Amino acid sequence: DIVMTQFPDSLAVSLGERATINCKSSRSILYSSNNKNYLAWYQQKPGQPPKLLISWASTREAGVPDRFSGSGSGTDFTLTISSLQAEDVAVYYCQQYYNTPENSFGQGTKLEIK
Amino acid sequence: QVQLVESGGGLVKPGGSLRLSCAASGFTFSDYHISWIRQAPGKGLEWVSYISGSGATFLYADSVMGRFTISRDNSKNSVYLQMKSLRVEDTAVYYCARGEYCSSNSCAGDYWGQGTLVTVSS
């Protein structure tokens, strides 16, 4: 199984500042035949289901604000919120969908306002 | 619009059974793989099971293998999760999710239901 590890576990950022969440996979999730990284980012607010923000490591879903961006390749990935808004307080998860879904989610990163 | 609605959760004693349903609407159901993902209280997301659009392929997490069975009825736009021999550690909110971005056996879910709570307790 591929193990996904996020860091930090929690993060406090001031409003308007940049927030960066990292995700590392235990082996590459870059598929060489199509040059795509099989990595998704989700946002989960209390009492709500997860919301898909980014697929293929860097493709924003429709309607997701452009302050959210994803980057990285191979085994190391980053979710960046360029200017933190109050409504961005949530837990963020990365997920690999490269192969078997067992243990496919990271443990989550809790983002709070400083 | 795309909707997924889970039902069937509740309180059950250890060793008991439940059948969860996920009713879908707003898209061509048979074109999409569906996954069940659960979240224990205060914990992270755990993938549980996956079924392909045709129903021919299905996968289970090791933690539920042999106890849970996933199925789908494309004529009813529904996916089911039959759960037996339930354990206290199966207590969680169970979500179904539509697989939009997939590899051969795994997907990222672009639409999720609101979830149904399963509580296993004596």
Short mmCIF file of C-alpha atoms in Angstrom, two decimals:
data_model
loop_
_atom_site.label_atom_id
_atom_site.label_comp_id
_atom_site.label_asym_id
_atom_site.label_seq_id
_atom_site.Cartn_x
_atom_site.Cartn_y
_atom_site.Cartn_z
CA ASP A 1 0.00 0.00 0.00
CA ILE A 2 0.98 3.58 -0.54
CA VAL A 3 1.00 5.52 2.71
CA MET A 4 0.14 9.21 2.66
CA THR A 5 1.62 11.44 5.35
CA GLN A 6 0.57 15.04 5.85
CA PHE A 7 2.44 17.72 7.75
CA PRO A 8 1.89 19.63 9.84
CA ASP A 9 -0.96 18.00 11.74
CA SER A 10 -2.26 21.46 12.60
CA LEU A 11 -1.55 24.95 11.45
CA ALA A 12 -2.55 28.44 12.61
CA VAL A 13 -2.28 31.26 10.12
CA SER A 14 -3.31 34.91 10.29
CA LEU A 15 -6.08 36.17 8.04
CA GLY A 16 -4.69 37.26 4.71
CA GLU A 17 -1.51 35.26 5.13
CA ARG A 18 -0.36 32.19 3.21
CA ALA A 19 -1.13 28.69 4.44
CA THR A 20 0.88 25.72 3.22
CA ILE A 21 0.01 22.08 3.81
CA ASN A 22 2.29 19.27 2.73
CA CYS A 23 1.57 15.70 1.72
CA LYS A 24 4.11 12.99 1.09
CA SER A 25 3.44 9.59 -0.47
CA SER A 26 5.55 6.55 0.38
CA ARG A 27 6.18 6.00 -3.31
CA SER A 28 5.62 7.87 -6.53
CA ILE A 29 2.04 8.47 -7.62
CA LEU A 30 3.10 9.88 -10.97
CA TYR A 31 1.87 7.65 -13.77
CA SER A 32 4.52 7.81 -16.46
CA SER A 33 2.24 6.94 -19.39
CA ASN A 34 0.12 10.06 -19.00
CA ASN A 35 2.42 12.19 -16.80
CA LYS A 36 -0.35 12.68 -14.24
CA ASN A 37 -0.04 12.69 -10.48
CA TYR A 38 -2.97 10.82 -8.92
CA LEU A 39 -3.39 13.14 -5.97
CA ALA A 40 -6.47 14.93 -4.67
CA TRP A 41 -7.02 17.51 -1.96
CA TYR A 42 -10.20 17.83 0.09
CA GLN A 43 -11.56 20.38 2.53
CA GLN A 44 -13.83 19.27 5.35
CA LYS A 45 -15.68 21.68 7.59
CA PRO A 46 -17.34 20.54 10.83
CA GLY A 47 -20.50 18.55 10.28
CA GLN A 48 -20.02 18.45 6.50
CA PRO A 49 -18.74 15.84 4.06
CA PRO A 50 -15.38 16.41 2.42
CA LYS A 51 -15.34 18.72 -0.57
CA LEU A 52 -13.00 18.02 -3.46
CA LEU A 53 -10.79 21.03 -4.09
CA ILE A 54 -8.07 19.75 -6.41
CA SER A 55 -7.50 16.70 -8.55
CA TRP A 56 -4.45 15.55 -10.49
CA ALA A 57 -2.34 17.38 -7.90
CA SER A 58 -2.96 20.82 -9.38
CA THR A 59 -6.34 21.05 -11.16
CA ARG A 60 -8.87 23.10 -9.24
CA GLU A 61 -12.48 21.96 -9.28
CA ALA A 62 -15.05 24.33 -10.74
CA GLY A 63 -16.08 26.96 -8.22
CA VAL A 64 -13.04 26.58 -5.99
CA PRO A 65 -11.50 30.01 -5.31
CA ASP A 66 -8.20 30.63 -7.04
CA ARG A 67 -6.49 31.30 -3.73
CA PHE A 68 -6.32 27.49 -3.47
CA SER A 69 -3.54 25.90 -5.48
CA GLY A 70 -1.90 22.50 -5.60
CA SER A 71 1.63 21.67 -6.64
CA GLY A 72 4.19 18.90 -6.54
CA SER A 73 4.98 15.70 -8.34
CA GLY A 74 6.09 12.18 -7.66
CA THR A 75 6.02 11.85 -3.89
CA ASP A 76 5.85 15.42 -2.56
CA PHE A 77 2.82 17.65 -2.82
CA THR A 78 1.63 20.95 -1.43
CA LEU A 79 -1.71 22.67 -0.99
CA THR A 80 -1.35 26.43 -0.74
CA ILE A 81 -3.95 28.96 0.29
CA SER A 82 -2.52 32.25 -0.86
CA SER A 83 -4.51 34.57 1.39
CA LEU A 84 -6.36 32.88 4.22
CA GLN A 85 -10.02 33.75 4.66
CA ALA A 86 -12.13 32.98 7.71
CA GLU A 87 -14.20 30.48 5.74
CA ASP A 88 -11.08 28.42 5.01
CA VAL A 89 -10.94 27.10 8.57
CA ALA A 90 -11.29 23.36 8.09
CA VAL A 91 -9.45 20.06 8.04
CA TYR A 92 -7.65 19.33 4.79
CA TYR A 93 -6.92 15.84 3.48
CA CYS A 94 -4.80 14.57 0.64
CA GLN A 95 -5.67 11.31 -1.10
CA GLN A 96 -3.83 9.20 -3.63
CA TYR A 97 -5.87 7.41 -6.25
CA TYR A 98 -2.93 5.87 -8.07
CA ASN A 99 -3.59 2.35 -6.87
CA THR A 100 -5.41 0.39 -4.19
CA PRO A 101 -7.47 2.74 -2.01
CA GLU A 102 -6.33 1.09 1.24
CA ASN A 103 -4.82 3.84 3.44
CA SER A 104 -5.23 6.27 0.57
CA PHE A 105 -5.99 9.31 2.70
CA GLY A 106 -3.54 11.37 4.67
CA GLN A 107 -4.29 11.84 8.35
CA GLY A 108 -5.56 15.38 7.85
CA THR A 109 -4.28 18.86 8.67
CA LYS A 110 -6.37 21.15 10.85
CA LEU A 111 -6.18 24.76 9.73
CA GLU A 112 -7.11 27.51 12.17
CA ILE A 113 -6.92 31.27 12.38
CA LYS A 114 -4.05 32.73 14.41
CA GLN B 1 -27.91 18.42 -10.01
CA VAL B 2 -25.78 15.58 -8.76
CA GLN B 3 -26.96 14.16 -5.46
CA LEU B 4 -25.97 11.22 -3.31
CA VAL B 5 -28.11 10.37 -0.32
CA GLU B 6 -27.10 7.74 2.22
CA SER B 7 -29.54 5.95 4.47
CA GLY B 8 -29.75 2.90 6.71
CA GLY B 9 -27.52 3.90 9.57
CA GLY B 10 -28.46 3.47 13.19
CA LEU B 11 -27.62 1.87 16.50
CA VAL B 12 -26.73 -1.81 16.45
CA LYS B 13 -25.20 -4.20 18.95
CA PRO B 14 -21.80 -5.78 18.38
CA GLY B 15 -22.17 -8.76 16.10
CA GLY B 16 -25.24 -7.27 14.45
CA SER B 17 -25.94 -6.29 10.86
CA LEU B 18 -26.98 -3.22 8.91
CA ARG B 19 -27.53 -2.43 5.27
CA LEU B 20 -26.59 1.03 4.05
CA SER B 21 -27.97 2.51 0.85
CA CYS B 22 -26.66 5.28 -1.36
CA ALA B 23 -29.26 6.71 -3.74
CA ALA B 24 -27.91 8.75 -6.62
CA SER B 25 -29.50 11.23 -8.99
CA GLY B 26 -28.53 13.85 -11.52
CA PHE B 27 -26.05 11.82 -13.56
CA THR B 28 -25.72 8.63 -15.59
CA PHE B 29 -25.23 6.32 -12.64
CA SER B 30 -23.76 3.32 -14.42
CA ASP B 31 -20.92 5.46 -15.82
CA TYR B 32 -19.43 6.01 -12.39
CA HIS B 33 -17.58 4.01 -9.79
CA ILE B 34 -18.83 4.53 -6.24
CA SER B 35 -16.87 4.29 -3.02
CA TRP B 36 -17.82 4.07 0.63
CA ILE B 37 -15.61 6.06 2.99
CA ARG B 38 -16.10 6.25 6.74
CA GLN B 39 -15.09 8.64 9.46
CA ALA B 40 -15.02 7.60 13.09
CA PRO B 41 -15.95 10.33 15.58
CA GLY B 42 -13.20 12.92 15.68
CA LYS B 43 -10.99 10.92 13.33
CA GLY B 44 -9.85 11.06 9.74
CA LEU B 45 -11.19 9.53 6.55
CA GLU B 46 -10.94 5.79 5.96
CA TRP B 47 -11.76 4.19 2.64
CA VAL B 48 -14.00 1.14 3.10
CA SER B 49 -15.10 -0.24 -0.26
CA TYR B 50 -15.36 0.49 -3.97
CA ILE B 51 -17.51 -0.81 -6.80
CA SER B 52 -17.07 -0.17 -10.50
CA GLY B 53 -19.81 1.30 -12.65
CA SER B 54 -20.78 -2.09 -14.04
CA GLY B 55 -20.58 -3.74 -10.64
CA ALA B 56 -18.06 -6.25 -11.94
CA THR B 57 -15.17 -5.00 -9.83
CA PHE B 58 -15.19 -4.38 -6.13
CA LEU B 59 -12.61 -3.89 -3.44
CA TYR B 60 -12.61 -3.86 0.35
CA ALA B 61 -10.39 -2.51 3.05
CA ASP B 62 -8.67 -5.23 5.06
CA SER B 63 -10.55 -4.04 8.14
CA VAL B 64 -13.93 -5.00 6.65
CA MET B 65 -13.00 -7.86 4.31
CA GLY B 66 -15.29 -10.84 4.82
CA ARG B 67 -17.79 -8.82 6.87
CA PHE B 68 -18.99 -6.15 4.42
CA THR B 69 -20.43 -6.65 0.95
CA ILE B 70 -20.86 -3.90 -1.60
CA SER B 71 -23.34 -4.13 -4.45
CA ARG B 72 -25.22 -1.88 -6.82
CA ASP B 73 -28.47 -1.83 -8.75
CA ASN B 74 -28.05 0.42 -11.76
CA SER B 75 -31.78 0.20 -12.52
CA LYS B 76 -32.40 1.87 -9.16
CA ASN B 77 -29.38 4.20 -9.23
CA SER B 78 -28.30 2.79 -5.89
CA VAL B 79 -25.30 1.29 -4.18
CA TYR B 80 -25.55 -0.81 -1.05
CA LEU B 81 -23.20 -1.78 1.74
CA GLN B 82 -24.27 -4.86 3.64
CA MET B 83 -22.46 -4.91 6.96
CA LYS B 84 -22.44 -7.93 9.27
CA SER B 85 -20.49 -9.01 12.35
CA LEU B 86 -20.28 -5.35 13.27
CA ARG B 87 -17.69 -4.25 15.79
CA VAL B 88 -17.46 -1.26 18.08
CA GLU B 89 -14.63 0.03 15.88
CA ASP B 90 -17.01 0.18 12.89
CA THR B 91 -18.76 3.12 14.55
CA ALA B 92 -18.50 6.00 12.10
CA VAL B 93 -20.27 8.25 9.67
CA TYR B 94 -20.39 6.39 6.37
CA TYR B 95 -20.21 8.44 3.19
CA CYS B 96 -20.70 7.35 -0.39
CA ALA B 97 -18.79 9.26 -3.05
CA ARG B 98 -18.89 9.37 -6.82
CA GLY B 99 -15.62 8.54 -8.49
CA GLU B 100 -14.89 11.16 -11.12
CA TYR B 101 -11.12 10.87 -11.38
CA CYS B 102 -9.96 7.30 -11.35
CA SER B 103 -7.14 4.92 -11.96
CA SER B 104 -7.83 1.26 -12.62
CA ASN B 105 -9.06 0.61 -9.09
CA SER B 106 -9.21 3.85 -7.15
CA CYS B 107 -10.97 7.17 -7.48
CA ALA B 108 -11.12 10.68 -6.15
CA GLY B 109 -14.67 11.54 -5.19
CA ASP B 110 -16.11 14.71 -6.66
CA TYR B 111 -19.55 14.40 -5.05
CA TRP B 112 -20.20 13.04 -1.57
CA GLY B 113 -23.38 12.38 0.32
CA GLN B 114 -24.05 13.90 3.73
CA GLY B 115 -23.32 10.58 5.39
CA THR B 116 -25.19 8.18 7.64
CA LEU B 117 -24.12 7.42 11.20
CA VAL B 118 -23.54 3.84 12.26
CA THR B 119 -23.14 3.29 15.98
CA VAL B 120 -22.10 -0.12 17.24
CA SER B 121 -22.60 -0.37 20.96
CA SER B 122 -24.02 -2.72 23.53
#
